[in-house]
Short mmCIF file of C-alpha atoms and ligand atoms in Angstrom, two decimals:
data_model
loop_
_atom_site.label_atom_id
_atom_site.label_comp_id
_atom_site.label_asym_id
_atom_site.label_seq_id
_atom_site.Cartn_x
_atom_site.Cartn_y
_atom_site.Cartn_z
CA UNK A 1 -0.04 -0.23 -0.05
CA UNK A 2 2.84 2.62 1.06
CA UNK A 3 6.28 1.56 0.60
CA UNK A 4 9.55 4.24 1.19
CA UNK A 5 12.84 3.06 0.21
CA UNK A 6 15.74 5.07 1.54
CA UNK A 7 13.73 8.33 1.57
CA UNK A 8 15.89 11.10 2.32
CA UNK A 9 14.33 14.80 2.52
CA UNK A 10 17.13 18.12 2.81
CA UNK A 11 15.13 21.34 2.59
CA UNK A 12 16.93 24.33 0.58
CA UNK A 13 18.30 25.59 3.88
CA UNK A 14 20.54 22.21 4.20
CA UNK A 15 18.19 21.36 7.36
CA UNK A 16 18.04 16.98 6.85
CA UNK A 17 14.67 16.86 7.89
CA UNK A 18 14.61 12.73 7.13
CA UNK A 19 17.13 10.31 6.84
CA UNK A 20 16.77 7.00 5.26
CA UNK A 21 13.61 6.15 5.54
CA UNK A 22 12.39 2.69 5.10
CA UNK A 23 8.86 1.89 5.70
CA UNK A 24 6.17 -0.61 4.75
CA UNK A 25 2.50 -0.25 5.54
CA UNK A 26 -0.10 -2.52 4.36
CA UNK A 27 -3.29 -2.09 3.44
CA UNK A 28 -5.78 -1.54 6.52
CA UNK A 29 -3.08 -0.89 9.34
CA UNK A 30 -3.63 1.67 11.45
CA UNK A 31 -0.46 3.72 12.36
CA UNK A 32 0.68 6.06 14.70
CA UNK A 33 3.36 8.22 13.87
CA UNK A 34 5.22 9.80 17.41
CA UNK A 35 8.12 12.09 17.81
CA UNK A 36 9.14 15.41 19.29
CA UNK A 37 8.58 18.66 17.44
CA UNK A 38 10.92 18.93 14.67
CA UNK A 39 11.48 15.51 14.52
CA UNK A 40 10.19 15.11 10.65
CA UNK A 41 6.82 13.96 10.98
CA UNK A 42 5.04 16.87 9.36
CA UNK A 43 7.79 16.51 6.27
CA UNK A 44 7.14 12.46 6.15
CA UNK A 45 3.66 13.40 5.35
CA UNK A 46 4.31 16.17 2.71
CA UNK A 47 6.22 14.02 1.07
CA UNK A 48 3.33 11.34 0.75
CA UNK A 49 1.13 13.96 -0.34
CA UNK A 50 3.56 14.87 -2.88
CA UNK A 51 3.52 18.69 -1.30
CA UNK A 52 7.26 18.28 -1.11
CA UNK A 53 9.88 16.58 -3.30
CA UNK A 54 11.84 13.83 -1.70
CA UNK A 55 15.74 14.37 -1.96
CA UNK A 56 16.70 10.89 -2.77
CA UNK A 57 14.67 7.24 -2.47
CA UNK A 58 11.22 6.18 -3.46
CA UNK A 59 7.79 6.58 -2.41
CA UNK A 60 5.28 3.92 -3.42
CA UNK A 61 1.31 4.58 -2.97
CA UNK A 62 -0.71 1.81 -4.59
CA UNK A 63 2.17 0.46 -6.32
CA UNK A 64 2.85 3.73 -8.40
CA UNK A 65 6.19 5.44 -7.66
CA UNK A 66 5.34 8.73 -6.79
CA UNK A 67 8.35 10.44 -6.85
CA UNK A 68 8.85 9.76 -10.28
CA UNK A 69 5.22 10.88 -11.28
CA UNK A 70 4.82 14.48 -13.03
CA UNK A 71 2.67 16.90 -10.81
CA UNK A 72 -0.19 16.52 -13.32
CA UNK A 73 -0.54 12.98 -11.77
CA UNK A 74 -1.66 14.99 -8.15
CA UNK A 75 -5.26 14.00 -9.10
CA UNK A 76 -3.96 10.67 -8.63
CA UNK A 77 -2.87 11.47 -5.17
CA UNK A 78 -5.57 13.29 -3.90
CA UNK A 79 -7.96 10.22 -5.09
CA UNK A 80 -6.02 7.77 -3.26
CA UNK A 81 -5.39 9.69 -0.05
CA UNK A 82 -7.91 11.48 2.55
CA UNK A 83 -6.33 14.36 4.62
CA UNK A 84 -7.10 15.82 7.90
CA UNK A 85 -5.00 18.54 9.57
CA UNK A 86 -5.14 19.77 13.19
CA UNK A 87 -6.76 23.16 12.16
CA UNK A 88 -9.64 21.29 10.16
CA UNK A 89 -9.26 23.99 7.12
CA UNK A 90 -13.13 24.15 6.56
CA UNK A 91 -14.41 26.96 4.44
CA UNK A 92 -16.40 29.66 6.43
CA UNK A 93 -18.85 30.75 4.26
CA UNK A 94 -20.18 27.01 2.80
CA UNK A 95 -22.43 24.57 4.84
CA UNK A 96 -21.15 21.04 6.06
CA UNK A 97 -22.50 19.70 3.12
CA UNK A 98 -20.70 22.21 0.58
CA UNK A 99 -17.90 21.65 2.15
CA UNK A 100 -17.64 18.01 1.68
CA UNK A 101 -19.16 18.20 -1.64
CA UNK A 102 -16.79 20.68 -2.73
CA UNK A 103 -13.68 17.99 -2.47
CA UNK A 104 -15.60 15.83 -5.12
CA UNK A 105 -16.82 18.52 -7.61
CA UNK A 106 -12.74 19.31 -7.81
CA UNK A 107 -12.52 16.03 -8.91
CA UNK A 108 -15.21 16.18 -11.38
CA UNK A 109 -17.96 13.62 -10.05
CA UNK A 110 -21.52 13.40 -11.06
CA UNK A 111 -23.52 15.72 -8.77
CA UNK A 112 -25.88 12.53 -8.18
CA UNK A 113 -22.78 10.38 -6.86
CA UNK A 114 -21.60 13.43 -4.88
CA UNK A 115 -24.88 13.65 -3.04
CA UNK A 116 -24.80 9.81 -2.54
CA UNK A 117 -21.23 9.98 -1.16
CA UNK A 118 -21.76 13.23 1.02
CA UNK A 119 -25.02 11.42 2.47
CA UNK A 120 -22.81 8.56 3.49
CA UNK A 121 -19.82 10.14 4.65
CA UNK A 122 -22.01 12.48 7.03
CA UNK A 123 -23.61 9.28 8.75
CA UNK A 124 -20.28 7.53 9.05
CA UNK A 125 -18.89 10.29 11.08
CA UNK A 126 -22.81 10.45 12.92
CA UNK A 127 -23.25 14.25 11.30
CA UNK A 128 -26.39 13.77 9.05
CA UNK A 129 -28.21 16.46 11.09
CA UNK A 130 -25.68 19.26 10.83
CA UNK A 131 -25.70 19.07 6.85
CA UNK A 132 -27.00 22.54 6.14
CA UNK A 133 -25.40 24.23 9.39
CA UNK A 134 -21.74 26.35 8.71
CA UNK A 135 -18.84 25.57 10.69
CA UNK A 136 -19.23 28.46 13.11
CA UNK A 137 -22.11 26.82 14.29
CA UNK A 138 -20.37 23.39 15.53
CA UNK A 139 -18.36 22.37 18.41
CA UNK A 140 -14.72 21.89 17.44
CA UNK A 141 -14.90 18.11 17.42
CA UNK A 142 -17.70 18.34 15.18
CA UNK A 143 -16.00 20.52 13.26
CA UNK A 144 -12.85 17.90 12.85
CA UNK A 145 -15.37 15.07 12.28
CA UNK A 146 -16.56 17.19 9.07
CA UNK A 147 -13.15 17.49 7.88
CA UNK A 148 -12.94 13.60 8.31
CA UNK A 149 -15.94 13.07 6.30
CA UNK A 150 -14.49 15.73 3.31
CA UNK A 151 -11.42 13.57 3.69
CA UNK A 152 -13.30 10.20 2.85
CA UNK A 153 -15.84 11.32 0.25
CA UNK A 154 -13.73 10.21 -2.64
CA UNK A 155 -13.68 7.04 -0.80
CA UNK A 156 -9.77 6.76 -0.62
CA UNK A 157 -7.60 3.73 0.33
CA UNK A 158 -5.22 5.97 2.63
CA UNK A 159 -6.33 8.50 5.46
CA UNK A 160 -3.59 10.59 6.71
CA UNK A 161 -4.41 12.86 10.22
CA UNK A 162 -1.99 15.23 11.01
CA UNK A 163 -1.93 15.93 14.95
CA UNK A 164 -6.23 15.61 14.57
CA UNK A 165 -6.95 16.43 17.95
CA UNK A 166 -4.27 18.89 18.84
CA UNK A 167 -6.79 21.81 19.40
CA UNK A 168 -9.92 19.37 20.99
CA UNK A 169 -10.26 18.69 24.77
CA UNK A 170 -9.94 15.39 25.53
CA UNK A 171 -13.29 14.24 25.47
CA UNK A 172 -14.04 15.81 22.12
CA UNK A 173 -10.65 14.10 21.18
CA UNK A 174 -11.97 10.52 21.75
CA UNK A 175 -14.89 11.17 19.67
CA UNK A 176 -12.59 12.26 16.73
CA UNK A 177 -10.25 9.09 17.43
CA UNK A 178 -13.62 6.92 17.47
CA UNK A 179 -14.22 8.14 13.68
CA UNK A 180 -11.05 7.52 12.71
CA UNK A 181 -10.97 4.23 14.12
CA UNK A 182 -14.03 3.55 12.59
CA UNK A 183 -13.10 4.47 9.27
CA UNK A 184 -10.34 1.74 9.43
CA UNK A 185 -12.28 -1.15 10.63
CA UNK A 186 -13.75 -0.18 7.33
CA UNK A 187 -10.83 -1.15 5.65
CA UNK A 188 -9.06 2.17 4.99
CA UNK A 189 -5.52 2.47 5.77
CA UNK A 190 -5.00 5.49 8.57
CA UNK A 191 -1.56 7.21 9.86
CA UNK A 192 -1.88 9.62 12.42
CA UNK A 193 0.88 11.86 13.66
CA UNK A 194 0.03 12.82 17.14
CA UNK A 195 1.47 13.97 20.51
CA UNK A 196 -2.08 12.38 22.14
CA UNK A 197 -0.15 10.14 24.68
CA UNK A 198 -3.23 8.79 26.25
CA UNK A 199 -4.48 7.84 23.05
CA UNK A 200 -1.77 6.20 21.57
CA UNK A 201 -1.60 4.07 24.77
CA UNK A 202 -4.98 3.24 24.71
CA UNK A 203 -5.41 2.05 21.25
CA UNK A 204 -2.36 -0.68 20.79
CA UNK A 205 -2.00 0.35 17.38
CA UNK A 206 1.51 0.04 15.32
CA UNK A 207 3.45 2.97 16.34
CA UNK A 208 6.40 4.44 14.43
CA UNK A 209 8.63 6.84 16.35
CA UNK A 210 10.75 9.55 14.25
CA UNK A 211 13.90 10.90 16.39
CA UNK A 212 16.16 13.83 14.18
CA UNK A 213 14.66 12.49 10.84
CA UNK A 214 15.05 8.66 11.53
CA UNK A 215 13.07 6.01 12.48
CA UNK A 216 13.93 5.12 16.47
CA UNK A 217 11.16 2.81 16.89
CA UNK A 218 8.21 0.66 14.95
CA UNK A 219 6.43 -1.01 17.32
CA UNK A 220 2.73 -3.54 16.58
CA UNK A 221 0.55 -2.33 19.75
CA UNK A 222 3.06 -0.09 20.99
CA UNK A 223 2.93 2.38 23.33
CA UNK A 224 3.75 6.73 23.21
CA UNK A 225 7.29 5.61 24.48
CA UNK A 226 9.07 2.82 24.66
CA UNK A 227 8.03 0.66 27.79
CA UNK A 228 11.10 -1.62 28.92
P1 ADP B 1 7.85 17.49 12.77
O1 ADP B 1 6.49 17.42 12.21
O2 ADP B 1 7.67 16.43 13.51
O3 ADP B 1 7.56 18.81 13.97
P2 ADP B 1 8.85 18.45 10.61
O4 ADP B 1 9.17 17.90 9.80
O5 ADP B 1 7.90 19.78 10.73
O6 ADP B 1 8.94 18.06 12.24
O7 ADP B 1 10.45 19.39 10.70
C1 ADP B 1 11.81 18.47 10.76
C2 ADP B 1 12.56 19.19 10.46
O8 ADP B 1 12.69 20.04 9.30
C3 ADP B 1 13.08 20.63 11.62
O9 ADP B 1 14.56 20.80 11.85
C4 ADP B 1 12.41 21.66 10.95
O10 ADP B 1 12.62 23.28 11.15
C5 ADP B 1 12.74 21.67 9.15
N1 ADP B 1 11.97 21.90 8.43
C6 ADP B 1 10.28 21.83 8.25
N2 ADP B 1 9.92 22.19 7.06
C7 ADP B 1 11.06 23.12 6.38
C8 ADP B 1 11.03 23.93 5.33
N3 ADP B 1 9.86 24.35 4.86
N4 ADP B 1 12.26 24.54 4.97
C9 ADP B 1 13.36 24.16 5.74
N5 ADP B 1 13.34 23.68 6.90
C10 ADP B 1 11.93 22.95 7.47
#
């Protein structure tokens, strides 16, 4: 599903954000990516979204080496990888259902199919009753669930969440975590970069720790920190 071979990323200012990352993530896995600030987590996510280019190495997404494909193939990535950010990034002047539809419209989907999928993903995150609300009328947890619905509307096989609970209080964070877990249970591969220690320690999923741009730990059913 996702395979990184000897991936290195050096920014133009000479910062080596990632060094020799080798990693394989199978279809249907749930993976937490942990590490202190500046470790390289966001850089890894940007490479997977092709928002940044690797300096060296290869990244396979569904069998396609995305480091070798031209930028015009970026729609391929948008269809295959949904993404959720800490700050939700919803459009304030659009309703919940318009925010979600938009992600399908830009890929040229048929209006009937858009209506069908929007209704499906809203029910998946338990927000059908909020379809006509505007983002500011929702709680933080609800806004994040809308952004999860938007990320899933094109039915991507992979969902990446960058600190999705970072702006939320602990109870609400769990609502969001449960939505991500449900999506994973339906077969989507989920990668979640996080500092939420309690969530990682409770979920007992695969944990990949990054330290100074290298993988320092890759553990099945791991915890936030190494337990000895
Ligand atoms: P994390 O997400 O784990 O906090 P980042 O991937 O954001 O870490 O950063 C890894 C390293 O790369 C840090 O040293 C950071 O300062 C540097 N870095 C991140 N983005 C850029 C950029 N656009 N240009 C230069 N250096 C960057």
